[in-house]
PDB file of C-alpha atoms and ligand atoms in Angstrom:
ATOM      1  CA  MET A   1     -34.318  36.275 118.355  1.00  0.00           C
ATOM      2  CA  ALA A   2     -30.526  36.259 118.376  1.00  0.00           C
ATOM      3  CA  PRO A   3     -28.874  34.980 115.202  1.00  0.00           C
ATOM      4  CA  MET A   4     -27.769  31.368 115.174  1.00  0.00           C
ATOM      5  CA  LYS A   5     -24.064  30.747 115.692  1.00  0.00           C
ATOM      6  CA  LEU A   6     -22.140  28.494 113.330  1.00  0.00           C
ATOM      7  CA  TYR A   7     -18.867  27.439 114.932  1.00  0.00           C
ATOM      8  CA  GLY A   8     -15.878  26.636 112.741  1.00  0.00           C
ATOM      9  CA  ALA A   9     -13.441  28.182 110.291  1.00  0.00           C
ATOM     10  CA  THR A  10     -14.588  28.681 106.712  1.00  0.00           C
ATOM     11  CA  MET A  11     -11.578  26.854 105.297  1.00  0.00           C
ATOM     12  CA  SER A  12     -13.386  23.623 106.289  1.00  0.00           C
ATOM     13  CA  TRP A  13     -15.741  22.269 103.649  1.00  0.00           C
ATOM     14  CA  ASN A  14     -17.816  20.746 106.438  1.00  0.00           C
ATOM     15  CA  VAL A  15     -18.417  24.245 107.795  1.00  0.00           C
ATOM     16  CA  THR A  16     -19.087  25.857 104.415  1.00  0.00           C
ATOM     17  CA  ARG A  17     -21.504  23.032 103.544  1.00  0.00           C
ATOM     18  CA  CYS A  18     -23.657  24.576 106.283  1.00  0.00           C
ATOM     19  CA  VAL A  19     -23.082  28.108 105.016  1.00  0.00           C
ATOM     20  CA  ALA A  20     -24.573  27.163 101.626  1.00  0.00           C
ATOM     21  CA  ALA A  21     -27.736  25.902 103.339  1.00  0.00           C
ATOM     22  CA  LEU A  22     -27.959  28.796 105.814  1.00  0.00           C
ATOM     23  CA  GLU A  23     -27.547  31.311 103.002  1.00  0.00           C
ATOM     24  CA  GLU A  24     -30.021  29.648 100.663  1.00  0.00           C
ATOM     25  CA  ALA A  25     -32.525  29.347 103.519  1.00  0.00           C
ATOM     26  CA  GLY A  26     -32.099  33.042 104.344  1.00  0.00           C
ATOM     27  CA  SER A  27     -31.221  32.178 107.954  1.00  0.00           C
ATOM     28  CA  GLU A  28     -29.877  34.733 110.367  1.00  0.00           C
ATOM     29  CA  TYR A  29     -26.542  33.445 111.570  1.00  0.00           C
ATOM     30  CA  GLU A  30     -23.028  34.439 112.392  1.00  0.00           C
ATOM     31  CA  ILE A  31     -19.832  32.457 111.947  1.00  0.00           C
ATOM     32  CA  VAL A  32     -17.685  31.990 115.059  1.00  0.00           C
ATOM     33  CA  PRO A  33     -14.214  30.740 114.074  1.00  0.00           C
ATOM     34  CA  ILE A  34     -12.681  27.930 116.123  1.00  0.00           C
ATOM     35  CA  ASN A  35      -8.893  27.916 116.361  1.00  0.00           C
ATOM     36  CA  PHE A  36      -7.477  24.434 115.698  1.00  0.00           C
ATOM     37  CA  SER A  37      -3.887  25.527 116.340  1.00  0.00           C
ATOM     38  CA  THR A  38      -4.684  26.287 119.991  1.00  0.00           C
ATOM     39  CA  GLY A  39      -6.787  23.129 120.332  1.00  0.00           C
ATOM     40  CA  GLU A  40      -9.957  25.167 120.835  1.00  0.00           C
ATOM     41  CA  HIS A  41     -11.978  22.405 119.135  1.00  0.00           C
ATOM     42  CA  LYS A  42     -11.091  20.061 122.021  1.00  0.00           C
ATOM     43  CA  SER A  43     -11.865  22.613 124.769  1.00  0.00           C
ATOM     44  CA  PRO A  44     -14.697  21.861 127.230  1.00  0.00           C
ATOM     45  CA  GLU A  45     -16.688  24.770 125.743  1.00  0.00           C
ATOM     46  CA  HIS A  46     -16.508  23.323 122.259  1.00  0.00           C
ATOM     47  CA  LEU A  47     -17.009  19.706 123.372  1.00  0.00           C
ATOM     48  CA  ALA A  48     -20.321  20.911 124.832  1.00  0.00           C
ATOM     49  CA  ARG A  49     -21.271  22.009 121.317  1.00  0.00           C
ATOM     50  CA  ASN A  50     -19.893  18.962 119.504  1.00  0.00           C
ATOM     51  CA  PRO A  51     -18.837  16.007 121.712  1.00  0.00           C
ATOM     52  CA  PHE A  52     -16.525  14.741 118.938  1.00  0.00           C
ATOM     53  CA  GLY A  53     -14.479  17.919 119.211  1.00  0.00           C
ATOM     54  CA  GLN A  54     -15.058  18.745 115.567  1.00  0.00           C
ATOM     55  CA  VAL A  55     -16.452  21.577 113.514  1.00  0.00           C
ATOM     56  CA  PRO A  56     -19.064  22.546 112.532  1.00  0.00           C
ATOM     57  CA  ALA A  57     -21.479  23.016 115.403  1.00  0.00           C
ATOM     58  CA  LEU A  58     -24.558  25.200 115.387  1.00  0.00           C
ATOM     59  CA  GLN A  59     -26.148  26.954 118.330  1.00  0.00           C
ATOM     60  CA  ASP A  60     -29.684  28.263 118.148  1.00  0.00           C
ATOM     61  CA  GLY A  61     -30.685  29.539 121.578  1.00  0.00           C
ATOM     62  CA  ASP A  62     -30.479  26.530 123.888  1.00  0.00           C
ATOM     63  CA  LEU A  63     -30.232  24.058 121.028  1.00  0.00           C
ATOM     64  CA  TYR A  64     -26.902  22.647 119.825  1.00  0.00           C
ATOM     65  CA  VAL A  65     -26.739  20.741 116.547  1.00  0.00           C
ATOM     66  CA  PHE A  66     -23.641  19.061 115.121  1.00  0.00           C
ATOM     67  CA  GLU A  67     -22.908  17.040 111.952  1.00  0.00           C
ATOM     68  CA  SER A  68     -22.909  19.375 108.975  1.00  0.00           C
ATOM     69  CA  ARG A  69     -25.763  17.716 107.101  1.00  0.00           C
ATOM     70  CA  ALA A  70     -27.986  17.751 110.195  1.00  0.00           C
ATOM     71  CA  ILE A  71     -27.205  21.458 110.568  1.00  0.00           C
ATOM     72  CA  CYS A  72     -28.155  22.002 106.917  1.00  0.00           C
ATOM     73  CA  LYS A  73     -31.480  20.223 107.436  1.00  0.00           C
ATOM     74  CA  TYR A  74     -32.180  22.222 110.578  1.00  0.00           C
ATOM     75  CA  ALA A  75     -31.615  25.515 108.734  1.00  0.00           C
ATOM     76  CA  CYS A  76     -33.969  24.404 105.952  1.00  0.00           C
ATOM     77  CA  ARG A  77     -36.707  23.192 108.312  1.00  0.00           C
ATOM     78  CA  LYS A  78     -36.459  26.414 110.285  1.00  0.00           C
ATOM     79  CA  ASN A  79     -36.269  28.923 107.446  1.00  0.00           C
ATOM     80  CA  LYS A  80     -36.992  27.341 104.051  1.00  0.00           C
ATOM     81  CA  PRO A  81     -38.614  23.892 104.332  1.00  0.00           C
ATOM     82  CA  GLY A  82     -39.211  23.844 100.578  1.00  0.00           C
ATOM     83  CA  LEU A  83     -35.540  22.919 100.180  1.00  0.00           C
ATOM     84  CA  LEU A  84     -36.380  19.516 101.695  1.00  0.00           C
ATOM     85  CA  LYS A  85     -39.835  19.122 100.111  1.00  0.00           C
ATOM     86  CA  ASP A  86     -41.153  18.049 103.517  1.00  0.00           C
ATOM     87  CA  GLY A  87     -44.824  17.124 103.163  1.00  0.00           C
ATOM     88  CA  ASP A  88     -44.396  15.869  99.593  1.00  0.00           C
ATOM     89  CA  LEU A  89     -43.825  12.138  99.985  1.00  0.00           C
ATOM     90  CA  GLU A  90     -42.257  11.466  96.596  1.00  0.00           C
ATOM     91  CA  ALA A  91     -40.219  14.636  96.163  1.00  0.00           C
ATOM     92  CA  SER A  92     -38.866  14.460  99.731  1.00  0.00           C
ATOM     93  CA  ALA A  93     -37.830  10.828  99.142  1.00  0.00           C
ATOM     94  CA  LEU A  94     -35.789  11.942  96.125  1.00  0.00           C
ATOM     95  CA  VAL A  95     -34.228  14.781  98.109  1.00  0.00           C
ATOM     96  CA  ASP A  96     -33.260  12.179 100.723  1.00  0.00           C
ATOM     97  CA  VAL A  97     -31.827   9.866  98.070  1.00  0.00           C
ATOM     98  CA  TRP A  98     -29.522  12.531  96.679  1.00  0.00           C
ATOM     99  CA  LEU A  99     -28.551  13.783 100.127  1.00  0.00           C
ATOM    100  CA  GLU A 100     -27.382  10.242 100.866  1.00  0.00           C
ATOM    101  CA  VAL A 101     -25.630  10.005  97.512  1.00  0.00           C
ATOM    102  CA  GLU A 102     -23.743  13.194  98.285  1.00  0.00           C
ATOM    103  CA  ALA A 103     -22.653  11.901 101.679  1.00  0.00           C
ATOM    104  CA  HIS A 104     -21.818   8.310 100.761  1.00  0.00           C
ATOM    105  CA  GLN A 105     -20.808   8.376  97.085  1.00  0.00           C
ATOM    106  CA  TYR A 106     -19.717  11.856  95.994  1.00  0.00           C
ATOM    107  CA  SER A 107     -18.045  13.031  99.182  1.00  0.00           C
ATOM    108  CA  SER A 108     -16.565   9.661 100.006  1.00  0.00           C
ATOM    109  CA  ALA A 109     -14.704   9.685  96.665  1.00  0.00           C
ATOM    110  CA  LEU A 110     -13.832  13.375  96.738  1.00  0.00           C
ATOM    111  CA  SER A 111     -12.790  13.692 100.368  1.00  0.00           C
ATOM    112  CA  PRO A 112      -9.609  11.539 100.129  1.00  0.00           C
ATOM    113  CA  ILE A 113      -8.553  13.468  97.005  1.00  0.00           C
ATOM    114  CA  LEU A 114      -8.970  16.830  98.735  1.00  0.00           C
ATOM    115  CA  PHE A 115      -7.245  15.522 101.833  1.00  0.00           C
ATOM    116  CA  GLU A 116      -4.231  14.205  99.915  1.00  0.00           C
ATOM    117  CA  VAL A 117      -3.857  17.198  97.598  1.00  0.00           C
ATOM    118  CA  LEU A 118      -4.675  20.098  99.926  1.00  0.00           C
ATOM    119  CA  ILE A 119      -4.656  19.137 103.593  1.00  0.00           C
ATOM    120  CA  LYS A 120      -1.773  16.653 103.899  1.00  0.00           C
ATOM    121  CA  PRO A 121       0.843  19.007 102.378  1.00  0.00           C
ATOM    122  CA  MET A 122      -0.432  21.766 104.715  1.00  0.00           C
ATOM    123  CA  LEU A 123       0.256  19.435 107.653  1.00  0.00           C
ATOM    124  CA  GLY A 124       3.753  18.732 106.390  1.00  0.00           C
ATOM    125  CA  GLY A 125       2.963  15.371 104.747  1.00  0.00           C
ATOM    126  CA  ALA A 126       3.335  14.264 101.132  1.00  0.00           C
ATOM    127  CA  CYS A 127       0.412  13.717  98.789  1.00  0.00           C
ATOM    128  CA  ASP A 128      -0.091   9.992  98.078  1.00  0.00           C
ATOM    129  CA  GLN A 129      -0.680   9.979  94.326  1.00  0.00           C
ATOM    130  CA  LYS A 130      -1.958   6.389  94.394  1.00  0.00           C
ATOM    131  CA  VAL A 131      -4.800   7.349  96.751  1.00  0.00           C
ATOM    132  CA  VAL A 132      -5.604  10.317  94.492  1.00  0.00           C
ATOM    133  CA  GLU A 133      -5.691   8.171  91.334  1.00  0.00           C
ATOM    134  CA  GLU A 134      -7.811   5.448  92.946  1.00  0.00           C
ATOM    135  CA  ASN A 135     -10.357   7.947  94.195  1.00  0.00           C
ATOM    136  CA  LEU A 136     -10.425   9.854  90.906  1.00  0.00           C
ATOM    137  CA  GLU A 137     -11.487   6.586  89.256  1.00  0.00           C
ATOM    138  CA  LYS A 138     -14.120   6.114  91.953  1.00  0.00           C
ATOM    139  CA  LEU A 139     -15.310   9.698  91.447  1.00  0.00           C
ATOM    140  CA  LYS A 140     -15.615   9.205  87.680  1.00  0.00           C
ATOM    141  CA  LYS A 141     -17.951   6.256  88.222  1.00  0.00           C
ATOM    142  CA  VAL A 142     -20.056   8.375  90.570  1.00  0.00           C
ATOM    143  CA  LEU A 143     -20.108  11.219  88.023  1.00  0.00           C
ATOM    144  CA  GLU A 144     -21.393   8.856  85.342  1.00  0.00           C
ATOM    145  CA  VAL A 145     -24.472   8.314  87.509  1.00  0.00           C
ATOM    146  CA  TYR A 146     -24.830  12.080  88.015  1.00  0.00           C
ATOM    147  CA  GLU A 147     -24.519  12.672  84.277  1.00  0.00           C
ATOM    148  CA  ALA A 148     -27.328  10.226  83.547  1.00  0.00           C
ATOM    149  CA  ARG A 149     -29.514  11.753  86.245  1.00  0.00           C
ATOM    150  CA  LEU A 150     -28.866  15.374  85.249  1.00  0.00           C
ATOM    151  CA  SER A 151     -29.577  14.634  81.607  1.00  0.00           C
ATOM    152  CA  LYS A 152     -33.158  13.964  82.743  1.00  0.00           C
ATOM    153  CA  THR A 153     -33.704  16.553  85.482  1.00  0.00           C
ATOM    154  CA  LYS A 154     -32.378  20.089  86.008  1.00  0.00           C
ATOM    155  CA  TYR A 155     -31.362  19.405  89.602  1.00  0.00           C
ATOM    156  CA  LEU A 156     -30.552  16.181  91.413  1.00  0.00           C
ATOM    157  CA  ALA A 157     -33.885  15.511  93.105  1.00  0.00           C
ATOM    158  CA  GLY A 158     -35.964  16.816  90.176  1.00  0.00           C
ATOM    159  CA  ASP A 159     -36.616  20.072  88.343  1.00  0.00           C
ATOM    160  CA  PHE A 160     -36.370  22.023  91.586  1.00  0.00           C
ATOM    161  CA  ILE A 161     -33.408  23.187  93.662  1.00  0.00           C
ATOM    162  CA  SER A 162     -33.111  21.323  96.938  1.00  0.00           C
ATOM    163  CA  LEU A 163     -30.725  20.865  99.815  1.00  0.00           C
ATOM    164  CA  ALA A 164     -29.369  17.832  97.946  1.00  0.00           C
ATOM    165  CA  ASP A 165     -27.789  20.171  95.378  1.00  0.00           C
ATOM    166  CA  LEU A 166     -26.498  22.597  97.972  1.00  0.00           C
ATOM    167  CA  THR A 167     -24.675  19.998 100.074  1.00  0.00           C
ATOM    168  CA  HIS A 168     -22.377  19.441  97.064  1.00  0.00           C
ATOM    169  CA  VAL A 169     -21.243  23.043  96.907  1.00  0.00           C
ATOM    170  CA  SER A 170     -18.415  23.270  99.441  1.00  0.00           C
ATOM    171  CA  MET A 171     -16.493  20.195  98.338  1.00  0.00           C
ATOM    172  CA  THR A 172     -16.950  20.971  94.654  1.00  0.00           C
ATOM    173  CA  LEU A 173     -15.619  24.484  95.202  1.00  0.00           C
ATOM    174  CA  THR A 174     -12.664  22.912  97.002  1.00  0.00           C
ATOM    175  CA  LEU A 175     -12.103  20.571  94.048  1.00  0.00           C
ATOM    176  CA  PHE A 176     -11.572  23.713  91.951  1.00  0.00           C
ATOM    177  CA  ALA A 177      -8.646  24.604  94.204  1.00  0.00           C
ATOM    178  CA  THR A 178      -6.866  21.389  93.087  1.00  0.00           C
ATOM    179  CA  PRO A 179      -5.353  20.423  89.715  1.00  0.00           C
ATOM    180  CA  HIS A 180      -8.178  17.853  89.290  1.00  0.00           C
ATOM    181  CA  ALA A 181     -11.201  20.069  88.534  1.00  0.00           C
ATOM    182  CA  SER A 182     -10.968  18.989  84.881  1.00  0.00           C
ATOM    183  CA  VAL A 183     -12.410  15.623  85.971  1.00  0.00           C
ATOM    184  CA  LEU A 184     -15.823  17.301  85.538  1.00  0.00           C
ATOM    185  CA  ASP A 185     -15.180  18.197  81.890  1.00  0.00           C
ATOM    186  CA  ALA A 186     -16.278  14.795  80.596  1.00  0.00           C
ATOM    187  CA  TYR A 187     -19.776  15.275  82.030  1.00  0.00           C
ATOM    188  CA  PRO A 188     -21.600  18.138  80.254  1.00  0.00           C
ATOM    189  CA  HIS A 189     -24.835  17.892  82.233  1.00  0.00           C
ATOM    190  CA  VAL A 190     -22.899  17.880  85.501  1.00  0.00           C
ATOM    191  CA  LYS A 191     -20.979  20.961  84.302  1.00  0.00           C
ATOM    192  CA  ALA A 192     -24.219  22.756  83.364  1.00  0.00           C
ATOM    193  CA  TRP A 193     -25.733  21.902  86.776  1.00  0.00           C
ATOM    194  CA  TRP A 194     -22.635  23.255  88.492  1.00  0.00           C
ATOM    195  CA  THR A 195     -22.614  26.436  86.374  1.00  0.00           C
ATOM    196  CA  GLY A 196     -26.247  27.021  87.362  1.00  0.00           C
ATOM    197  CA  LEU A 197     -25.447  26.518  91.041  1.00  0.00           C
ATOM    198  CA  MET A 198     -22.518  28.931  90.813  1.00  0.00           C
ATOM    199  CA  GLU A 199     -24.899  31.677  89.702  1.00  0.00           C
ATOM    200  CA  ARG A 200     -26.827  31.519  92.979  1.00  0.00           C
ATOM    201  CA  PRO A 201     -25.997  34.262  95.511  1.00  0.00           C
ATOM    202  CA  SER A 202     -25.787  31.618  98.280  1.00  0.00           C
ATOM    203  CA  VAL A 203     -23.099  29.732  96.368  1.00  0.00           C
ATOM    204  CA  GLN A 204     -21.241  32.923  95.525  1.00  0.00           C
ATOM    205  CA  LYS A 205     -21.203  33.754  99.236  1.00  0.00           C
ATOM    206  CA  VAL A 206     -19.653  30.352 100.003  1.00  0.00           C
ATOM    207  CA  ALA A 207     -17.087  30.797  97.237  1.00  0.00           C
ATOM    208  CA  ALA A 208     -16.104  34.216  98.611  1.00  0.00           C
ATOM    209  CA  LEU A 209     -15.769  32.856 102.152  1.00  0.00           C
ATOM    210  CA  MET A 210     -13.594  29.966 100.992  1.00  0.00           C
ATOM    211  CA  LYS A 211     -11.051  32.233  99.311  1.00  0.00           C
ATOM    212  CA  PRO A 212      -7.903  32.125 101.489  1.00  0.00           C
ATOM    213  CA  SER A 213      -7.904  35.932 101.789  1.00  0.00           C
ATOM    214  CA  ALA A 214     -11.497  36.036 103.107  1.00  0.00           C
TER     215      ALA A 214
HETATM  216  C1  GS8 B   1     -17.316  15.696 109.922  1.00  0.00           C
HETATM  217  C2  GS8 B   1     -16.740  16.880 110.676  1.00  0.00           C
HETATM  218  C3  GS8 B   1     -15.233  16.973 110.505  1.00  0.00           C
HETATM  219  O1  GS8 B   1     -14.553  16.056 110.026  1.00  0.00           O
HETATM  220  C4  GS8 B   1     -19.659  16.631 109.635  1.00  0.00           C
HETATM  221  O2  GS8 B   1     -19.872  17.625 110.331  1.00  0.00           O
HETATM  222  O3  GS8 B   1     -20.143  16.487 108.503  1.00  0.00           O
HETATM  223  N1  GS8 B   1     -19.196  14.225 109.651  1.00  0.00           N
HETATM  224  C5  GS8 B   1     -18.794  15.506 110.212  1.00  0.00           C
HETATM  225  N2  GS8 B   1     -14.692  18.142 110.904  1.00  0.00           N
HETATM  226  C6  GS8 B   1     -13.278  18.355 110.838  1.00  0.00           C
HETATM  227  C7  GS8 B   1     -13.049  19.696 110.180  1.00  0.00           C
HETATM  228  S1  GS8 B   1     -12.076  19.646 108.831  1.00  0.00           S
HETATM  229  O4  GS8 B   1     -13.195  19.455 107.641  1.00  0.00           O
HETATM  230  C8  GS8 B   1     -12.729  18.487 112.238  1.00  0.00           C
HETATM  231  O5  GS8 B   1     -13.320  19.172 113.047  1.00  0.00           O
HETATM  232  N3  GS8 B   1     -11.607  17.841 112.517  1.00  0.00           N
HETATM  233  C9  GS8 B   1     -10.936  17.936 113.766  1.00  0.00           C
HETATM  234  C10 GS8 B   1     -10.863  16.649 114.522  1.00  0.00           C
HETATM  235  O6  GS8 B   1     -11.445  15.642 114.077  1.00  0.00           O
HETATM  236  O7  GS8 B   1     -10.207  16.639 115.557  1.00  0.00           O
END
């Protein structure tokens, strides 16, 4: 069967969130860049893949999937269902919990910081330091919860790697491209978890793809 196609440029953490899952799942896929500067994301071809005119989008034969976390789950279910613990009622519930935490706590604090520090200046705007400070405080409160959790278990959902760990990778790597990565220093168990994730070939692949020269 033809490899899946992941549409979107690898400078987007929403796209590389999927790459971490596709790589860890051992999926066969290729990345098809979408050019924002020509408005390709709003073209009829791309709107057929993602009706919101956003990246990422995944194509697998006749199937189109959008929303990065749904794409991640699809890759796991197709190629490495163990990353979701499907079939194990309790473990899969904890994977779900930490997937939600990533989406609604971690990323919702981190996203405005990354936007202000990295994206806005690229678009010709000025970084709003107040937004950064407010969200750093929010992030610290989230990290306190992570620290408590990771002092009890090796990974977020338990003593096993799951998609819930991997969905954190792209934004955390992006955090390291800002002057605020030291926010993690106060949380030794979070740092150890991150160091362990960084050793995984899937995460190294994402890190390499996110380098501006890649
Ligand atoms: C968000 C996608 C998104 O914001 C997901 O897939 O997780 N909840 C969705 N994509 C941005 C890329 S930048 O990171 C995008 O495509 N923006 C262009 C636009 O909204 O027009």
